[in-house]
Amino acid sequence: TANVFLDIAIPGINGIDTLKLLTERYPEIKVIMLSFHFDVSLAEYCLNRGASAYLPKSVDFEAVVLTIDNVFRKGNSVELSKNLANKL
């Protein structure tokens, strides 16, 4: 299984379009979306379109490690992201 960190703001193509492309072609892929600004509606949008997690870039290191562990190693996804979103 491939694991990807994907920024929302990518020059030339946005991260949401890239997420759609990746998850359509590789449904087993695990994607953690990153964004400079935390936006609950954008996080929900990404999670509903196949992202395994959504993190603001300002999140502390511990939350990043927890997310990597739960998404990439343990295979958890949306529920973890919602729990983290509630803490942010």
mmCIF file of C-alpha atoms in Angstrom:
data_model
loop_
_atom_site.group_PDB
_atom_site.id
_atom_site.type_symbol
_atom_site.label_atom_id
_atom_site.label_comp_id
_atom_site.label_asym_id
_atom_site.label_seq_id
_atom_site.Cartn_x
_atom_site.Cartn_y
_atom_site.Cartn_z
ATOM 1 C CA THR A 1 0.000 0.000 0.000
ATOM 2 C CA ALA A 2 1.303 3.442 -0.922
ATOM 3 C CA ASN A 3 1.364 6.239 1.629
ATOM 4 C CA VAL A 4 1.245 9.890 0.610
ATOM 5 C CA PHE A 5 1.399 13.278 2.290
ATOM 6 C CA LEU A 6 -0.415 15.692 -0.022
ATOM 7 C CA ASP A 7 -0.558 19.461 0.269
ATOM 8 C CA ILE A 8 -3.817 21.189 -0.654
ATOM 9 C CA ALA A 9 -1.895 23.928 -2.481
ATOM 10 C CA ILE A 10 0.200 22.397 -5.265
ATOM 11 C CA PRO A 11 1.416 24.592 -8.132
ATOM 12 C CA GLY A 12 -0.238 23.634 -11.407
ATOM 13 C CA ILE A 13 -2.861 21.261 -9.949
ATOM 14 C CA ASN A 14 -4.542 21.534 -6.588
ATOM 15 C CA GLY A 15 -4.304 18.873 -3.950
ATOM 16 C CA ILE A 16 -8.006 18.052 -4.051
ATOM 17 C CA ASP A 17 -7.826 17.210 -7.764
ATOM 18 C CA THR A 18 -4.698 15.159 -7.089
ATOM 19 C CA LEU A 19 -6.463 13.352 -4.227
ATOM 20 C CA LYS A 20 -9.333 12.468 -6.557
ATOM 21 C CA LEU A 21 -6.940 11.191 -9.216
ATOM 22 C CA LEU A 22 -4.917 9.125 -6.743
ATOM 23 C CA THR A 23 -7.895 7.538 -4.987
ATOM 24 C CA GLU A 24 -9.637 6.705 -8.265
ATOM 25 C CA ARG A 25 -6.554 5.038 -9.743
ATOM 26 C CA TYR A 26 -5.235 3.510 -6.527
ATOM 27 C CA PRO A 27 -8.134 2.885 -4.108
ATOM 28 C CA GLU A 28 -5.833 1.194 -1.570
ATOM 29 C CA ILE A 29 -3.678 4.319 -1.191
ATOM 30 C CA LYS A 30 -3.504 6.118 2.157
ATOM 31 C CA VAL A 31 -3.382 9.910 1.837
ATOM 32 C CA ILE A 32 -2.836 12.443 4.603
ATOM 33 C CA MET A 33 -3.852 15.890 3.388
ATOM 34 C CA LEU A 34 -1.986 18.951 4.663
ATOM 35 C CA SER A 35 -3.114 22.550 4.611
ATOM 36 C CA PHE A 36 -1.747 25.844 5.874
ATOM 37 C CA HIS A 37 -5.197 26.757 7.233
ATOM 38 C CA PHE A 38 -7.467 24.421 9.137
ATOM 39 C CA ASP A 39 -10.962 24.451 7.682
ATOM 40 C CA VAL A 40 -13.505 21.927 8.974
ATOM 41 C CA SER A 41 -15.572 21.964 5.771
ATOM 42 C CA LEU A 42 -12.466 21.419 3.636
ATOM 43 C CA ALA A 43 -11.326 18.615 5.938
ATOM 44 C CA GLU A 44 -14.724 16.910 5.635
ATOM 45 C CA TYR A 45 -14.658 17.385 1.863
ATOM 46 C CA CYS A 46 -11.239 15.707 1.607
ATOM 47 C CA LEU A 47 -12.193 12.878 3.970
ATOM 48 C CA ASN A 48 -15.370 12.222 1.998
ATOM 49 C CA ARG A 49 -13.296 11.988 -1.189
ATOM 50 C CA GLY A 50 -10.855 9.403 0.037
ATOM 51 C CA ALA A 51 -8.285 11.138 2.236
ATOM 52 C CA SER A 52 -7.358 9.083 5.282
ATOM 53 C CA ALA A 53 -6.622 12.170 7.369
ATOM 54 C CA TYR A 54 -6.400 15.946 7.154
ATOM 55 C CA LEU A 55 -3.925 17.978 9.181
ATOM 56 C CA PRO A 56 -3.168 21.670 9.356
ATOM 57 C CA LYS A 57 0.537 22.378 8.927
ATOM 58 C CA SER A 58 0.512 24.121 12.309
ATOM 59 C CA VAL A 59 -0.373 20.919 14.170
ATOM 60 C CA ASP A 60 2.130 19.808 16.784
ATOM 61 C CA PHE A 61 4.644 17.054 16.110
ATOM 62 C CA GLU A 62 2.888 14.601 18.433
ATOM 63 C CA ALA A 63 -0.336 14.823 16.381
ATOM 64 C CA VAL A 64 1.613 14.204 13.164
ATOM 65 C CA VAL A 65 3.283 11.116 14.648
ATOM 66 C CA LEU A 66 -0.052 9.841 15.994
ATOM 67 C CA THR A 67 -1.678 10.343 12.589
ATOM 68 C CA ILE A 68 1.148 8.579 10.740
ATOM 69 C CA ASP A 69 1.003 5.676 13.176
ATOM 70 C CA ASN A 70 -2.749 5.306 12.972
ATOM 71 C CA VAL A 71 -3.141 5.828 9.228
ATOM 72 C CA PHE A 72 -0.030 4.320 7.690
ATOM 73 C CA ARG A 73 0.827 1.601 10.196
ATOM 74 C CA LYS A 74 -2.521 0.616 11.720
ATOM 75 C CA GLY A 75 -4.773 1.398 8.765
ATOM 76 C CA ASN A 76 -7.207 3.660 10.646
ATOM 77 C CA SER A 77 -8.526 6.666 8.799
ATOM 78 C CA VAL A 78 -11.571 8.934 8.958
ATOM 79 C CA GLU A 79 -12.552 8.398 12.583
ATOM 80 C CA LEU A 80 -9.068 9.314 13.753
ATOM 81 C CA SER A 81 -9.136 12.425 11.623
ATOM 82 C CA LYS A 82 -12.460 13.528 13.063
ATOM 83 C CA ASN A 83 -11.141 12.952 16.581
ATOM 84 C CA LEU A 84 -8.054 15.020 15.851
ATOM 85 C CA ALA A 85 -10.174 17.750 14.259
ATOM 86 C CA ASN A 86 -12.203 18.021 17.442
ATOM 87 C CA LYS A 87 -8.989 18.543 19.418
ATOM 88 C CA LEU A 88 -7.574 21.206 17.104
#
